[in-house]
CSV table of C-alpha atoms in Angstrom, one decimal:
chain,number,residue,atom,x,y,z
A,1,MET,CA,-36.0,16.8,-11.5
A,2,GLY,CA,-35.2,13.1,-10.6
A,3,SER,CA,-33.3,10.9,-13.0
A,4,LEU,CA,-36.3,8.5,-13.6
A,5,THR,CA,-38.7,11.3,-14.3
A,6,LEU,CA,-36.2,12.8,-16.7
A,7,SER,CA,-35.8,9.5,-18.5
A,8,ILE,CA,-39.6,9.2,-19.0
A,9,PHE,CA,-39.7,12.7,-20.4
A,10,CYS,CA,-36.9,12.1,-22.8
A,11,GLY,CA,-38.4,8.8,-23.9
A,12,LEU,CA,-41.7,10.5,-24.5
A,13,LEU,CA,-40.2,13.0,-26.8
A,14,GLY,CA,-38.0,10.4,-28.5
A,15,ILE,CA,-34.8,12.1,-27.4
A,16,SER,CA,-31.7,10.0,-27.0
A,17,TYR,CA,-30.6,10.2,-23.4
A,18,PHE,CA,-27.7,8.5,-21.7
A,19,PRO,CA,-27.9,4.7,-22.3
A,20,ILE,CA,-27.6,4.1,-18.5
A,21,TRP,CA,-31.3,5.1,-18.2
A,22,ALA,CA,-32.6,2.7,-21.0
A,23,GLN,CA,-33.5,-0.1,-18.6
A,24,ARG,CA,-35.2,2.4,-16.2
A,25,VAL,CA,-37.3,3.8,-19.1
A,26,TYR,CA,-38.3,0.3,-20.1
A,27,ILE,CA,-39.3,-0.7,-16.6
A,28,ALA,CA,-41.3,2.5,-16.2
A,29,GLY,CA,-43.0,1.9,-19.6
A,30,GLU,CA,-44.4,-1.4,-18.3
A,31,ALA,CA,-46.0,0.4,-15.2
A,32,VAL,CA,-49.8,0.5,-15.1
A,33,VAL,CA,-51.0,4.1,-14.8
A,34,PRO,CA,-54.4,5.7,-14.2
A,35,VAL,CA,-55.7,7.7,-17.1
A,36,ALA,CA,-58.8,10.1,-17.1
A,37,ASN,CA,-60.9,11.1,-20.1
A,38,CYS,CA,-61.2,14.8,-19.9
A,39,ASP,CA,-64.0,14.9,-22.5
A,40,VAL,CA,-66.4,12.9,-20.3
A,41,LYS,CA,-68.2,13.8,-17.1
A,42,GLU,CA,-69.1,11.0,-14.7
A,43,TYR,CA,-70.5,11.8,-11.3
A,44,ASN,CA,-68.8,15.2,-11.2
A,45,SER,CA,-65.4,13.8,-12.3
A,46,ASN,CA,-63.7,12.2,-15.3
A,47,PRO,CA,-63.9,8.4,-15.7
A,48,LYS,CA,-60.6,6.6,-15.5
A,49,GLU,CA,-59.1,3.6,-17.1
A,50,HIS,CA,-55.7,1.9,-16.5
A,51,LEU,CA,-53.1,1.6,-19.2
A,52,LYS,CA,-49.4,0.7,-19.4
A,53,LEU,CA,-47.3,3.8,-19.5
A,54,LYS,CA,-45.9,2.9,-22.9
A,55,GLU,CA,-49.4,2.6,-24.3
A,56,TYR,CA,-50.4,6.0,-22.9
A,57,ILE,CA,-47.2,7.6,-24.4
A,58,SER,CA,-48.1,6.0,-27.8
A,59,TYR,CA,-51.5,7.6,-27.5
A,60,TRP,CA,-50.0,10.9,-26.6
A,61,ARG,CA,-47.6,11.0,-29.5
A,62,GLU,CA,-50.5,10.1,-31.9
A,63,HIS,CA,-52.7,12.8,-30.3
A,64,ILE,CA,-50.0,15.4,-31.0
A,65,LYS,CA,-49.5,14.2,-34.6
A,66,LYS,CA,-53.3,14.6,-35.2
A,67,SER,CA,-53.3,18.2,-34.0
A,68,TYR,CA,-54.6,17.2,-30.5
A,69,ARG,CA,-57.6,15.3,-31.7
A,70,SER,CA,-58.4,11.6,-31.0
A,71,PRO,CA,-61.5,9.4,-31.2
A,72,ARG,CA,-60.5,8.3,-27.7
A,73,GLY,CA,-60.9,11.8,-26.3
A,74,CYS,CA,-58.4,13.9,-24.4
A,75,LEU,CA,-56.7,11.4,-22.0
A,76,TYR,CA,-54.8,12.7,-19.0
A,77,LEU,CA,-52.5,10.5,-16.9
A,78,LYS,CA,-53.2,11.7,-13.4
A,79,ASP,CA,-52.8,10.6,-9.8
A,80,TRP,CA,-50.0,8.2,-10.7
A,81,HIS,CA,-48.2,7.0,-7.5
A,82,LEU,CA,-44.7,7.1,-9.1
A,83,HIS,CA,-42.9,7.4,-5.8
A,84,ARG,CA,-44.6,4.4,-4.4
A,85,ALA,CA,-44.2,2.4,-7.6
A,86,PHE,CA,-40.5,2.9,-7.7
A,87,LEU,CA,-39.5,3.0,-4.0
A,88,GLU,CA,-35.9,1.9,-4.7
A,89,GLN,CA,-35.3,4.7,-7.3
A,90,ASP,CA,-34.2,8.2,-6.6
A,91,VAL,CA,-37.1,9.6,-8.5
A,92,TYR,CA,-37.0,13.2,-7.1
A,93,THR,CA,-36.4,15.1,-3.9
A,94,THR,CA,-39.1,17.0,-2.1
A,95,PRO,CA,-38.2,20.7,-1.7
A,96,ILE,CA,-37.3,21.5,1.9
A,97,TYR,CA,-40.1,24.1,2.1
A,98,PHE,CA,-42.6,21.2,1.8
A,99,SER,CA,-40.7,18.6,3.8
A,100,SER,CA,-42.7,18.8,7.0
A,101,ASP,CA,-45.3,16.5,5.5
A,102,TRP,CA,-47.4,14.6,8.1
A,103,LEU,CA,-49.8,13.1,5.5
A,104,ASN,CA,-47.2,11.1,3.6
A,105,GLU,CA,-45.2,10.4,6.8
A,106,TYR,CA,-48.2,8.6,8.2
A,107,TRP,CA,-49.2,6.7,5.1
A,108,ASP,CA,-45.6,5.6,4.5
A,109,ALA,CA,-45.5,4.4,8.1
A,110,ILE,CA,-48.5,2.1,7.7
A,111,SER,CA,-47.5,1.2,4.1
A,112,VAL,CA,-51.0,1.6,2.7
A,113,ASP,CA,-51.1,4.6,0.5
A,114,ASP,CA,-49.5,8.0,-0.2
A,115,TYR,CA,-50.4,11.4,-1.6
A,116,ARG,CA,-47.6,11.9,-4.0
A,117,PHE,CA,-48.6,12.0,-7.7
A,118,VAL,CA,-47.3,12.5,-11.1
A,119,TYR,CA,-49.5,14.1,-13.8
A,120,MET,CA,-48.7,13.9,-17.5
A,121,GLY,CA,-51.1,15.2,-20.2
A,122,PRO,CA,-51.4,16.8,-23.6
A,123,LYS,CA,-52.3,20.4,-24.3
A,124,GLY,CA,-56.1,20.7,-23.5
A,125,SER,CA,-56.2,18.2,-20.6
A,126,TRP,CA,-57.6,19.6,-17.4
A,127,THR,CA,-58.7,18.9,-13.8
A,128,PRO,CA,-62.3,19.8,-12.8
A,129,PHE,CA,-63.2,22.2,-9.9
A,130,HIS,CA,-62.3,20.8,-6.5
A,131,ALA,CA,-60.6,21.3,-3.1
A,132,ASP,CA,-57.8,18.9,-2.0
A,133,VAL,CA,-58.2,15.8,0.2
A,134,PHE,CA,-58.7,16.4,3.9
A,135,ARG,CA,-58.4,20.2,3.1
A,136,SER,CA,-54.7,19.6,2.9
A,137,TYR,CA,-52.1,21.9,1.3
A,138,SER,CA,-50.8,21.0,-2.1
A,139,TRP,CA,-47.8,21.8,-4.1
A,140,SER,CA,-47.4,21.2,-7.9
A,141,ALA,CA,-44.1,21.4,-9.7
A,142,ASN,CA,-44.0,21.7,-13.5
A,143,ILE,CA,-41.3,19.5,-14.9
A,144,CYS,CA,-42.2,20.8,-18.4
A,145,GLY,CA,-45.1,22.5,-20.0
A,146,LYS,CA,-47.4,25.2,-18.8
A,147,LYS,CA,-50.6,25.3,-16.7
A,148,LYS,CA,-53.3,27.7,-15.9
A,149,TRP,CA,-54.8,27.7,-12.5
A,150,LEU,CA,-58.2,29.2,-11.5
A,151,VAL,CA,-58.1,29.5,-7.7
A,152,PHE,CA,-60.8,30.6,-5.3
A,153,PRO,CA,-60.2,31.6,-1.6
A,154,PRO,CA,-62.1,29.7,1.1
A,155,GLY,CA,-65.8,30.7,1.2
A,156,GLN,CA,-66.1,31.8,-2.4
A,157,GLU,CA,-67.2,28.3,-3.4
A,158,GLU,CA,-70.4,28.8,-1.5
A,159,PHE,CA,-71.5,31.4,-4.2
A,160,LEU,CA,-70.8,28.8,-6.8
A,161,ARG,CA,-73.2,26.1,-5.6
A,162,ASP,CA,-76.3,25.3,-7.6
A,163,ARG,CA,-79.8,25.5,-6.3
A,164,HIS,CA,-79.4,21.9,-4.8
A,165,GLY,CA,-76.2,22.9,-3.0
A,166,HIS,CA,-73.8,21.1,-5.4
A,167,LEU,CA,-70.5,22.6,-6.5
A,168,PRO,CA,-70.0,22.9,-10.3
A,169,PHE,CA,-68.0,20.5,-12.4
A,170,ASP,CA,-66.6,23.3,-14.5
A,171,ILE,CA,-66.5,26.8,-13.2
A,172,THR,CA,-66.2,28.2,-16.7
A,173,ALA,CA,-69.5,26.6,-17.9
A,174,PRO,CA,-72.1,29.1,-19.3
A,175,ASP,CA,-74.8,27.6,-17.1
A,176,LEU,CA,-73.3,29.2,-14.0
A,177,LYS,CA,-74.6,32.6,-15.2
A,178,LYS,CA,-78.2,31.3,-15.1
A,179,SER,CA,-79.6,32.5,-11.9
A,180,ASN,CA,-82.4,29.9,-11.8
A,181,LEU,CA,-79.6,27.2,-11.7
A,182,TYR,CA,-76.9,29.0,-9.7
A,183,PRO,CA,-78.8,31.6,-7.6
A,184,ARG,CA,-75.7,33.1,-5.9
A,185,TYR,CA,-73.2,33.1,-8.7
A,186,ALA,CA,-73.5,36.8,-9.3
A,187,GLN,CA,-72.1,37.4,-5.7
A,188,SER,CA,-68.9,35.5,-6.5
A,189,SER,CA,-65.6,37.2,-7.1
A,190,PRO,CA,-63.4,36.3,-10.1
A,191,PRO,CA,-60.8,33.6,-9.4
A,192,VAL,CA,-57.2,34.2,-8.9
A,193,GLU,CA,-55.5,33.2,-12.2
A,194,ILE,CA,-52.0,31.8,-12.2
A,195,ILE,CA,-49.9,30.9,-15.2
A,196,GLN,CA,-47.4,28.3,-14.2
A,197,GLU,CA,-44.3,27.8,-16.4
A,198,ALA,CA,-41.8,24.9,-16.5
A,199,GLY,CA,-39.6,24.8,-13.4
A,200,GLU,CA,-42.1,26.7,-11.3
A,201,ILE,CA,-44.0,25.4,-8.2
A,202,VAL,CA,-47.5,26.4,-7.2
A,203,PHE,CA,-48.6,26.2,-3.6
A,204,ILE,CA,-52.3,25.9,-2.9
A,205,PRO,CA,-53.4,26.6,0.8
A,206,SER,CA,-56.0,24.6,2.6
A,207,GLY,CA,-59.5,24.9,1.4
A,208,TRP,CA,-58.8,26.9,-1.8
A,209,HIS,CA,-60.9,25.4,-4.5
A,210,HIS,CA,-59.3,25.3,-8.0
A,211,GLN,CA,-59.5,24.2,-11.6
A,212,VAL,CA,-56.4,23.5,-13.7
A,213,TYR,CA,-55.7,23.4,-17.4
A,214,ASN,CA,-52.6,22.2,-19.3
A,215,LEU,CA,-51.9,25.0,-21.9
A,216,GLU,CA,-49.1,22.9,-23.3
A,217,ASP,CA,-48.0,19.2,-23.1
A,218,THR,CA,-47.2,19.1,-19.4
A,219,ILE,CA,-45.6,16.8,-16.8
A,220,SER,CA,-45.9,17.8,-13.2
A,221,ILE,CA,-45.2,16.4,-9.7
A,222,ASN,CA,-47.9,17.0,-7.1
A,223,HIS,CA,-48.2,16.4,-3.4
A,224,ASN,CA,-51.0,16.8,-0.8
A,225,TRP,CA,-49.6,17.5,2.6
A,226,VAL,CA,-50.6,18.4,6.2
A,227,ASN,CA,-48.4,19.6,9.0
A,228,GLY,CA,-48.6,21.5,12.3
A,229,CYS,CA,-49.8,24.7,10.5
A,230,ASN,CA,-53.0,23.1,9.0
A,231,VAL,CA,-53.7,20.0,11.0
A,232,ALA,CA,-56.5,21.9,12.9
A,233,ILE,CA,-58.1,22.6,9.6
A,234,MET,CA,-58.0,18.9,8.8
A,235,TRP,CA,-59.6,18.1,12.1
A,236,SER,CA,-62.4,20.8,11.5
A,237,PHE,CA,-63.0,19.3,8.1
A,238,LEU,CA,-63.4,15.8,9.5
A,239,GLN,CA,-65.9,17.0,12.0
A,240,ASP,CA,-67.9,18.7,9.2
A,241,GLU,CA,-67.8,15.5,7.1
A,242,LEU,CA,-69.1,13.4,10.0
A,243,ALA,CA,-71.9,15.9,10.7
A,244,ALA,CA,-72.8,15.7,7.0
A,245,VAL,CA,-73.0,11.9,7.1
A,246,GLN,CA,-75.1,12.0,10.2
A,247,ARG,CA,-77.6,14.4,8.5
A,248,GLU,CA,-77.9,12.1,5.6
A,249,ILE,CA,-78.8,9.0,7.6
A,250,ARG,CA,-80.4,10.6,10.6
A,251,GLU,CA,-83.8,8.9,9.9
A,252,TRP,CA,-82.2,5.6,10.8
A,253,ARG,CA,-80.6,6.8,14.0
A,254,ASP,CA,-83.1,5.0,16.3
A,255,SER,CA,-83.6,1.9,14.2
A,256,MET,CA,-80.0,1.1,13.1
A,257,GLU,CA,-77.8,-0.8,15.5
A,258,ASP,CA,-74.5,1.0,16.2
A,259,TRP,CA,-75.7,4.0,14.2
A,260,HIS,CA,-72.7,6.0,15.3
A,261,LEU,CA,-70.3,3.3,14.1
A,262,GLN,CA,-72.0,3.2,10.8
A,263,CYS,CA,-71.5,6.9,10.4
A,264,GLN,CA,-67.8,6.4,10.9
A,265,VAL,CA,-67.8,3.6,8.3
A,266,LEU,CA,-69.6,5.8,5.8
A,267,MET,CA,-67.3,8.8,6.5
A,268,LYS,CA,-64.2,6.7,5.9
A,269,SER,CA,-65.6,5.3,2.6
A,270,TYR,CA,-66.2,8.9,1.4
A,271,THR,CA,-63.2,10.8,2.9
A,272,GLY,CA,-60.6,8.1,3.3
A,273,ILE,CA,-60.3,8.4,7.1
A,274,ASP,CA,-62.4,8.1,10.3
A,275,TYR,CA,-61.9,9.3,13.8
A,276,LYS,CA,-59.9,6.3,15.0
A,277,GLU,CA,-57.6,6.5,12.1
A,278,PHE,CA,-57.2,10.2,12.7
A,279,TYR,CA,-56.1,9.4,16.2
A,280,ASN,CA,-53.6,6.9,14.9
A,281,PHE,CA,-52.4,9.5,12.5
A,282,LEU,CA,-51.7,11.9,15.4
A,283,LYS,CA,-50.1,9.2,17.4
A,284,ILE,CA,-47.5,8.3,14.8
A,285,ILE,CA,-46.7,11.9,14.2
A,286,ALA,CA,-46.3,12.5,17.9
A,287,GLU,CA,-44.2,9.3,18.5
A,288,ASN,CA,-41.8,10.2,15.7
A,289,ARG,CA,-41.2,13.6,17.2
A,290,ILE,CA,-41.0,12.4,20.8
A,291,TYR,CA,-38.3,9.9,19.6
A,292,VAL,CA,-36.3,12.6,18.0
A,293,LEU,CA,-36.4,14.8,21.1
A,294,GLU,CA,-35.4,11.9,23.3
A,295,ASN,CA,-32.6,10.7,21.0
A,296,HIS,CA,-31.4,13.9,19.4
A,297,HIS,CA,-27.8,13.0,20.2
A,298,SER,CA,-28.1,9.7,18.3
A,299,GLU,CA,-27.8,11.0,14.7
A,300,GLU,CA,-26.8,7.6,13.4
A,301,ASP,CA,-29.9,5.9,14.8
A,302,ALA,CA,-32.2,8.7,13.5
A,303,SER,CA,-30.7,8.4,10.0
A,304,LYS,CA,-32.0,4.8,9.7
A,305,HIS,CA,-35.5,6.3,9.7
A,306,SER,CA,-36.0,8.8,6.9
A,307,TYR,CA,-38.7,10.8,8.6
A,308,ARG,CA,-37.0,10.9,11.9
A,309,ALA,CA,-33.9,12.1,10.1
A,310,ALA,CA,-35.9,14.7,8.3
A,311,ILE,CA,-37.4,15.9,11.6
A,312,SER,CA,-33.9,16.2,13.0
A,313,GLY,CA,-32.9,18.2,10.0
A,314,LEU,CA,-35.7,20.7,10.6
A,315,GLY,CA,-34.4,21.2,14.1
A,316,MET,CA,-35.6,20.5,17.7
A,317,LEU,CA,-37.7,23.6,17.9
A,318,HIS,CA,-39.6,22.5,14.9
A,319,ALA,CA,-40.3,19.1,16.6
A,320,VAL,CA,-41.5,20.9,19.7
A,321,PHE,CA,-43.8,23.1,17.5
A,322,ASP,CA,-45.2,20.0,15.9
A,323,LEU,CA,-45.9,18.4,19.3
A,324,LYS,CA,-47.6,21.5,20.6
A,325,ARG,CA,-49.9,21.5,17.5
A,326,THR,CA,-50.5,17.8,17.9
A,327,ALA,CA,-51.4,18.2,21.6
A,328,LYS,CA,-53.9,20.9,20.8
A,329,VAL,CA,-55.8,18.9,18.2
A,330,LEU,CA,-55.5,15.7,20.2
A,331,THR,CA,-57.0,17.4,23.3
A,332,SER,CA,-59.9,18.5,21.1
A,333,LEU,CA,-60.4,15.0,19.6
A,334,ASN,CA,-60.3,13.4,23.1
A,335,ALA,CA,-63.0,15.8,24.3
A,336,ASN,CA,-65.2,15.2,21.2
A,337,GLU,CA,-68.5,13.5,22.1
A,338,GLU,CA,-68.5,11.4,18.9
A,339,PHE,CA,-65.0,10.2,19.6
A,340,LYS,CA,-65.9,9.2,23.1
A,341,LYS,CA,-68.6,6.8,21.7
A,342,LEU,CA,-65.8,4.8,20.0
A,343,ASN,CA,-64.3,3.6,23.4
A,344,PRO,CA,-61.0,5.5,23.0
A,345,GLU,CA,-59.7,3.9,26.2
A,346,THR,CA,-59.3,0.7,24.3
A,347,LEU,CA,-56.8,2.4,21.9
A,348,SER,CA,-53.1,1.8,22.3
A,349,PRO,CA,-52.0,3.9,24.0
A,350,PRO,CA,-55.1,5.5,25.3
A,351,PRO,CA,-55.4,9.2,24.2
A,352,GLN,CA,-54.9,10.5,27.7
A,353,ALA,CA,-51.7,8.5,28.1
A,354,LEU,CA,-50.4,9.8,24.8
A,355,LEU,CA,-51.2,13.4,25.8
A,356,HIS,CA,-49.3,13.0,29.0
A,357,ARG,CA,-46.3,11.6,27.3
A,358,LEU,CA,-46.5,14.2,24.6
A,359,LYS,CA,-46.6,17.1,27.1
A,360,ALA,CA,-43.8,15.6,29.1
A,361,ALA,CA,-41.6,15.5,26.0
A,362,ILE,CA,-42.3,19.2,25.3
A,363,ASP,CA,-41.5,20.2,28.9
A,364,THR,CA,-38.3,18.3,28.9
A,365,ALA,CA,-37.2,19.7,25.5
A,366,LEU,CA,-37.8,23.2,26.7
A,367,LEU,CA,-35.7,22.9,29.9
């Protein structure tokens, strides 16, 4: 548990902690955080508002005092980018098992976003049924409290779709048992149920749909992440997403100028990434590992770049493994007909040049 997170937790409970953290708690309390109303459904999710952290904590305390009832509903602080908000603070350290994290490596490199979140919510708060962004992995560490996870292996979600093909908001809703609404529900298997205690970490593999409940007042740290073991799944997901967009607007294929470009724009607005950005993602991952392999004797230089230092820490063979997986997906992307329509030769460097450099780095490293 990081010092700042611990300070917030102690401040929440009204516990006197070491005075050295007082200023940090005050600064964190002024932070604006996203808060979802778990009692309201809006477009298959919960509507969100933004509050100062200290206002949310005041609500939480009052919610507890009133036996977990409030006219404001059950509010859940979720998807708070605490790491990004306090870059200079030593908030927490990612466990080494999850440190090969291409997703956050890339978004940190372009300084746009990240996929590290803090969740804080009272007993009874919950997250509706979903699978994680880009079909990434996720890990969730309970700082305090207890969660219940309902988890479905890939493919089981197909039995949970309604007659229109939509996934449910709440997989415990009684309506799922109505065959006229959910015709394949009877074919589904029960979910894997996990009870997560304080101090435990849950790992969710790619494509496993899940629904999560806070059984107690709970604070957790959550990351979405991709690496060499599931980047091919991410690429497959993006191809499926583009195909879905193309089906939706196929009637305008002949009349819409640059229809294929519009499909990419719509795909990015829905998923958060398009094919060109996916190429840039692969490029940055490859370049970091090529740098480490070419400069593995220069530990001081690598230490100036946190991700290159982390890659060095995982070892040269791990860097080679990453490059091999990157090369495989990049080869598939470069051969993709939809990618070819985006004039990839104008990218810097062109995909073929990057592939050549990448394979040369692998060959040299294995000599």
